[in-house]
């Protein structure tokens, strides 16, 4: 069984991604119940529970494969040179093995660029020294309307991604700098150590 690669749409149109299902992720289901979190507004759960149930089987299989054991070489997908690949557009890290397998996919595609969004830096920090140069780490802040500065970025991460309500952003003069389709912007797919450090988006 090979890792399933999704073709994305909407804001991520033109990207391919390695995703898992939040419906089978205990962390996702727990966070969904926290009213002050981004997860309480999860677009992925909404899609799978309504008009995109076809996503559930392949993303569930991905989660089982990525989190259970180290990947074999023949199970690892190939990506084009210079292709930007999204990790976890749907779902979240399940455990440390999941993260290590994402690192391995990046290592096996050294001419592609990978970006991982995660709310679980605890699963990543012990392996920071092993993160390949073509894997950008983005801390997806779990709280809506967070107060941020450079110290909000976890050790070893390249960026923090935060979500704000229009009312809070206006009241606190928050500069929203995530307003375009990803392919038109690419600030979250820049080489490690470069690019915008704090990305701010309006809640959907």
mmCIF file of C-alpha atoms in Angstrom:
data_model
loop_
_atom_site.group_PDB
_atom_site.id
_atom_site.type_symbol
_atom_site.label_atom_id
_atom_site.label_comp_id
_atom_site.label_asym_id
_atom_site.label_seq_id
_atom_site.Cartn_x
_atom_site.Cartn_y
_atom_site.Cartn_z
ATOM 1 C CA UNK A 1 0.000 0.000 0.000
ATOM 2 C CA UNK A 2 1.489 3.308 -1.087
ATOM 3 C CA UNK A 3 0.953 6.710 0.503
ATOM 4 C CA UNK A 4 -2.039 8.396 -1.150
ATOM 5 C CA UNK A 5 -1.397 11.872 -2.596
ATOM 6 C CA UNK A 6 -4.315 14.319 -2.767
ATOM 7 C CA UNK A 7 -4.911 16.908 -5.461
ATOM 8 C CA UNK A 8 -6.010 20.057 -3.690
ATOM 9 C CA UNK A 9 -8.599 22.661 -4.695
ATOM 10 C CA UNK A 10 -9.836 26.057 -3.556
ATOM 11 C CA UNK A 11 -7.097 28.168 -1.984
ATOM 12 C CA UNK A 12 -4.663 25.284 -2.527
ATOM 13 C CA UNK A 13 -5.600 24.686 -6.151
ATOM 14 C CA UNK A 14 -2.632 23.335 -8.086
ATOM 15 C CA UNK A 15 -0.948 21.762 -5.052
ATOM 16 C CA UNK A 16 -0.570 18.120 -4.156
ATOM 17 C CA UNK A 17 -0.657 17.073 -0.523
ATOM 18 C CA UNK A 18 -0.118 14.187 1.868
ATOM 19 C CA UNK A 19 -3.139 14.225 4.182
ATOM 20 C CA UNK A 20 -4.804 12.138 6.877
ATOM 21 C CA UNK A 21 -8.343 12.033 8.229
ATOM 22 C CA UNK A 22 -9.239 14.132 11.279
ATOM 23 C CA UNK A 23 -12.187 11.796 11.873
ATOM 24 C CA UNK A 24 -9.812 9.076 13.081
ATOM 25 C CA UNK A 25 -7.418 11.403 14.939
ATOM 26 C CA UNK A 26 -8.074 11.643 18.693
ATOM 27 C CA UNK A 27 -6.250 14.974 18.906
ATOM 28 C CA UNK A 28 -8.454 16.526 16.210
ATOM 29 C CA UNK A 29 -11.676 15.297 17.770
ATOM 30 C CA UNK A 30 -10.632 16.559 21.194
ATOM 31 C CA UNK A 31 -9.614 19.977 19.880
ATOM 32 C CA UNK A 32 -12.842 20.357 17.923
ATOM 33 C CA UNK A 33 -14.677 20.602 21.245
ATOM 34 C CA UNK A 34 -12.578 23.549 22.448
ATOM 35 C CA UNK A 35 -14.607 26.637 21.520
ATOM 36 C CA UNK A 36 -11.691 29.091 21.475
ATOM 37 C CA UNK A 37 -9.672 27.041 18.983
ATOM 38 C CA UNK A 38 -9.332 27.075 15.217
ATOM 39 C CA UNK A 39 -10.253 23.387 15.349
ATOM 40 C CA UNK A 40 -13.792 24.283 16.452
ATOM 41 C CA UNK A 41 -14.192 25.749 12.938
ATOM 42 C CA UNK A 42 -12.467 22.856 11.115
ATOM 43 C CA UNK A 43 -13.214 22.926 7.372
ATOM 44 C CA UNK A 44 -11.841 19.408 6.950
ATOM 45 C CA UNK A 45 -14.285 17.834 9.383
ATOM 46 C CA UNK A 46 -17.157 19.781 7.786
ATOM 47 C CA UNK A 47 -16.246 18.483 4.325
ATOM 48 C CA UNK A 48 -15.929 14.852 5.360
ATOM 49 C CA UNK A 49 -19.158 14.880 7.330
ATOM 50 C CA UNK A 50 -21.155 16.465 4.508
ATOM 51 C CA UNK A 51 -20.214 16.668 0.822
ATOM 52 C CA UNK A 52 -16.794 14.949 0.677
ATOM 53 C CA UNK A 53 -17.207 11.549 2.392
ATOM 54 C CA UNK A 54 -15.200 9.999 -0.455
ATOM 55 C CA UNK A 55 -12.098 11.521 1.164
ATOM 56 C CA UNK A 56 -12.450 9.407 4.295
ATOM 57 C CA UNK A 57 -11.161 5.960 3.138
ATOM 58 C CA UNK A 58 -7.868 7.046 1.478
ATOM 59 C CA UNK A 59 -7.014 9.564 4.206
ATOM 60 C CA UNK A 60 -7.822 7.043 6.927
ATOM 61 C CA UNK A 61 -5.489 4.543 5.238
ATOM 62 C CA UNK A 62 -2.785 7.224 5.050
ATOM 63 C CA UNK A 63 -3.076 7.817 8.773
ATOM 64 C CA UNK A 64 -2.773 4.116 9.542
ATOM 65 C CA UNK A 65 0.216 3.685 7.241
ATOM 66 C CA UNK A 66 2.117 6.823 8.280
ATOM 67 C CA UNK A 67 1.660 6.335 12.025
ATOM 68 C CA UNK A 68 2.188 2.587 12.391
ATOM 69 C CA UNK A 69 5.747 1.899 11.189
ATOM 70 C CA UNK A 70 8.623 3.284 9.093
ATOM 71 C CA UNK A 71 7.725 3.479 5.404
ATOM 72 C CA UNK A 72 9.350 1.153 2.916
ATOM 73 C CA UNK A 73 11.010 2.888 -0.032
ATOM 74 C CA UNK A 74 8.468 1.559 -2.524
ATOM 75 C CA UNK A 75 5.615 3.067 -0.476
ATOM 76 C CA UNK A 76 6.986 6.601 -0.726
ATOM 77 C CA UNK A 77 5.439 8.849 -3.416
ATOM 78 C CA UNK A 78 7.578 10.770 -5.893
ATOM 79 C CA UNK A 79 7.228 14.484 -6.552
ATOM 80 C CA UNK A 80 8.514 16.714 -9.321
ATOM 81 C CA UNK A 81 11.681 18.796 -8.970
ATOM 82 C CA UNK A 82 10.805 22.244 -7.564
ATOM 83 C CA UNK A 83 7.261 21.086 -6.686
ATOM 84 C CA UNK A 84 5.832 22.574 -3.482
ATOM 85 C CA UNK A 85 4.015 19.909 -1.470
ATOM 86 C CA UNK A 86 1.626 20.465 1.425
ATOM 87 C CA UNK A 87 1.628 18.219 4.484
ATOM 88 C CA UNK A 88 -1.561 18.011 6.563
ATOM 89 C CA UNK A 89 -3.967 20.208 4.636
ATOM 90 C CA UNK A 90 -6.387 17.707 6.160
ATOM 91 C CA UNK A 91 -5.644 16.068 9.478
ATOM 92 C CA UNK A 92 -2.882 16.506 12.035
ATOM 93 C CA UNK A 93 0.172 14.588 13.201
ATOM 94 C CA UNK A 94 -0.920 11.394 14.902
ATOM 95 C CA UNK A 95 2.344 10.477 16.605
ATOM 96 C CA UNK A 96 6.119 10.794 16.248
ATOM 97 C CA UNK A 97 6.271 7.963 13.693
ATOM 98 C CA UNK A 98 3.918 9.949 11.472
ATOM 99 C CA UNK A 99 6.310 12.912 11.599
ATOM 100 C CA UNK A 100 9.363 10.751 10.915
ATOM 101 C CA UNK A 101 7.683 9.274 7.853
ATOM 102 C CA UNK A 102 6.927 12.768 6.532
ATOM 103 C CA UNK A 103 10.620 13.578 7.000
ATOM 104 C CA UNK A 104 11.506 10.427 5.070
ATOM 105 C CA UNK A 105 9.237 11.381 2.153
ATOM 106 C CA UNK A 106 10.987 14.765 1.974
ATOM 107 C CA UNK A 107 14.422 13.132 2.160
ATOM 108 C CA UNK A 108 13.515 10.864 -0.774
ATOM 109 C CA UNK A 109 12.436 13.904 -2.829
ATOM 110 C CA UNK A 110 15.346 16.298 -2.202
ATOM 111 C CA UNK A 111 14.539 18.591 -5.153
ATOM 112 C CA UNK A 112 10.963 19.240 -3.971
ATOM 113 C CA UNK A 113 9.863 21.617 -1.173
ATOM 114 C CA UNK A 114 7.604 20.403 1.635
ATOM 115 C CA UNK A 115 5.724 22.429 4.250
ATOM 116 C CA UNK A 116 4.129 20.937 7.358
ATOM 117 C CA UNK A 117 1.421 22.707 9.361
ATOM 118 C CA UNK A 118 1.062 21.270 12.860
ATOM 119 C CA UNK A 119 -0.415 22.204 16.226
ATOM 120 C CA UNK A 120 1.734 19.537 17.879
ATOM 121 C CA UNK A 121 5.312 20.790 18.215
ATOM 122 C CA UNK A 122 5.732 18.332 21.098
ATOM 123 C CA UNK A 123 5.925 15.534 18.516
ATOM 124 C CA UNK A 124 8.526 17.399 16.472
ATOM 125 C CA UNK A 125 10.988 19.077 18.836
ATOM 126 C CA UNK A 126 13.006 15.988 19.753
ATOM 127 C CA UNK A 127 13.724 15.365 16.050
ATOM 128 C CA UNK A 128 14.595 18.936 15.026
ATOM 129 C CA UNK A 129 18.173 17.932 14.279
ATOM 130 C CA UNK A 130 16.965 15.371 11.764
ATOM 131 C CA UNK A 131 14.571 17.608 9.802
ATOM 132 C CA UNK A 132 15.662 17.743 6.142
ATOM 133 C CA UNK A 133 16.455 21.126 4.606
ATOM 134 C CA UNK A 134 13.534 20.847 2.197
ATOM 135 C CA UNK A 135 10.925 20.485 4.963
ATOM 136 C CA UNK A 136 9.566 23.781 6.313
ATOM 137 C CA UNK A 137 7.952 23.579 9.757
ATOM 138 C CA UNK A 138 4.963 25.818 10.466
ATOM 139 C CA UNK A 139 3.359 26.046 13.888
ATOM 140 C CA UNK A 140 -0.380 26.298 13.309
ATOM 141 C CA UNK A 141 -1.475 28.249 16.372
ATOM 142 C CA UNK A 142 -4.482 26.473 17.900
ATOM 143 C CA UNK A 143 -6.144 29.541 19.440
ATOM 144 C CA UNK A 144 -8.230 32.072 17.516
ATOM 145 C CA UNK A 145 -7.000 35.679 17.900
ATOM 146 C CA UNK A 146 -3.628 34.912 19.524
ATOM 147 C CA UNK A 147 -1.231 37.625 20.663
ATOM 148 C CA UNK A 148 1.982 36.883 18.798
ATOM 149 C CA UNK A 149 5.621 37.896 18.561
ATOM 150 C CA UNK A 150 8.809 36.157 17.467
ATOM 151 C CA UNK A 151 8.853 34.207 20.748
ATOM 152 C CA UNK A 152 5.598 32.519 19.727
ATOM 153 C CA UNK A 153 7.459 30.364 17.199
ATOM 154 C CA UNK A 154 8.493 27.027 18.739
ATOM 155 C CA UNK A 155 12.138 26.026 18.749
ATOM 156 C CA UNK A 156 13.266 24.751 15.353
ATOM 157 C CA UNK A 157 10.161 25.969 13.509
ATOM 158 C CA UNK A 158 10.311 28.405 10.605
ATOM 159 C CA UNK A 159 6.984 30.127 10.956
ATOM 160 C CA UNK A 160 3.760 30.506 12.895
ATOM 161 C CA UNK A 161 0.343 30.580 11.206
ATOM 162 C CA UNK A 162 -2.471 32.329 13.087
ATOM 163 C CA UNK A 163 -6.179 32.921 12.509
ATOM 164 C CA UNK A 164 -8.176 36.020 13.492
ATOM 165 C CA UNK A 165 -11.774 37.150 13.420
ATOM 166 C CA UNK A 166 -12.434 40.289 11.341
ATOM 167 C CA UNK A 167 -13.638 42.150 14.449
ATOM 168 C CA UNK A 168 -10.521 41.371 16.487
ATOM 169 C CA UNK A 169 -8.202 42.176 13.596
ATOM 170 C CA UNK A 170 -9.860 45.567 13.073
ATOM 171 C CA UNK A 171 -9.926 46.452 16.781
ATOM 172 C CA UNK A 172 -6.263 45.523 17.335
ATOM 173 C CA UNK A 173 -4.871 46.695 13.993
ATOM 174 C CA UNK A 174 -3.773 43.197 13.025
ATOM 175 C CA UNK A 175 -2.183 43.148 9.571
ATOM 176 C CA UNK A 176 -3.702 40.226 7.679
ATOM 177 C CA UNK A 177 -1.006 39.029 5.281
ATOM 178 C CA UNK A 178 -2.612 35.794 4.054
ATOM 179 C CA UNK A 179 -5.174 36.948 1.511
ATOM 180 C CA UNK A 180 -4.327 35.210 -1.784
ATOM 181 C CA UNK A 181 -4.302 31.741 -3.276
ATOM 182 C CA UNK A 182 -1.250 29.867 -2.086
ATOM 183 C CA UNK A 183 0.206 29.507 -5.590
ATOM 184 C CA UNK A 184 0.152 33.305 -5.966
ATOM 185 C CA UNK A 185 1.924 33.890 -2.670
ATOM 186 C CA UNK A 186 4.208 30.983 -1.687
ATOM 187 C CA UNK A 187 5.384 32.644 1.546
ATOM 188 C CA UNK A 188 4.702 29.373 3.391
ATOM 189 C CA UNK A 189 6.800 27.388 0.906
ATOM 190 C CA UNK A 190 9.988 29.448 1.027
ATOM 191 C CA UNK A 191 13.326 27.769 1.827
ATOM 192 C CA UNK A 192 13.965 27.133 5.507
ATOM 193 C CA UNK A 193 15.149 30.178 7.416
ATOM 194 C CA UNK A 194 13.656 32.641 4.929
ATOM 195 C CA UNK A 195 10.269 34.223 4.289
ATOM 196 C CA UNK A 196 7.596 35.754 6.499
ATOM 197 C CA UNK A 197 7.847 34.552 10.112
ATOM 198 C CA UNK A 198 4.278 35.268 11.247
ATOM 199 C CA UNK A 199 1.404 34.612 8.833
ATOM 200 C CA UNK A 200 -2.065 35.921 9.696
ATOM 201 C CA UNK A 201 -5.335 34.879 8.077
ATOM 202 C CA UNK A 202 -8.995 35.739 8.653
ATOM 203 C CA UNK A 203 -11.109 32.903 9.970
ATOM 204 C CA UNK A 204 -13.270 31.060 7.436
#
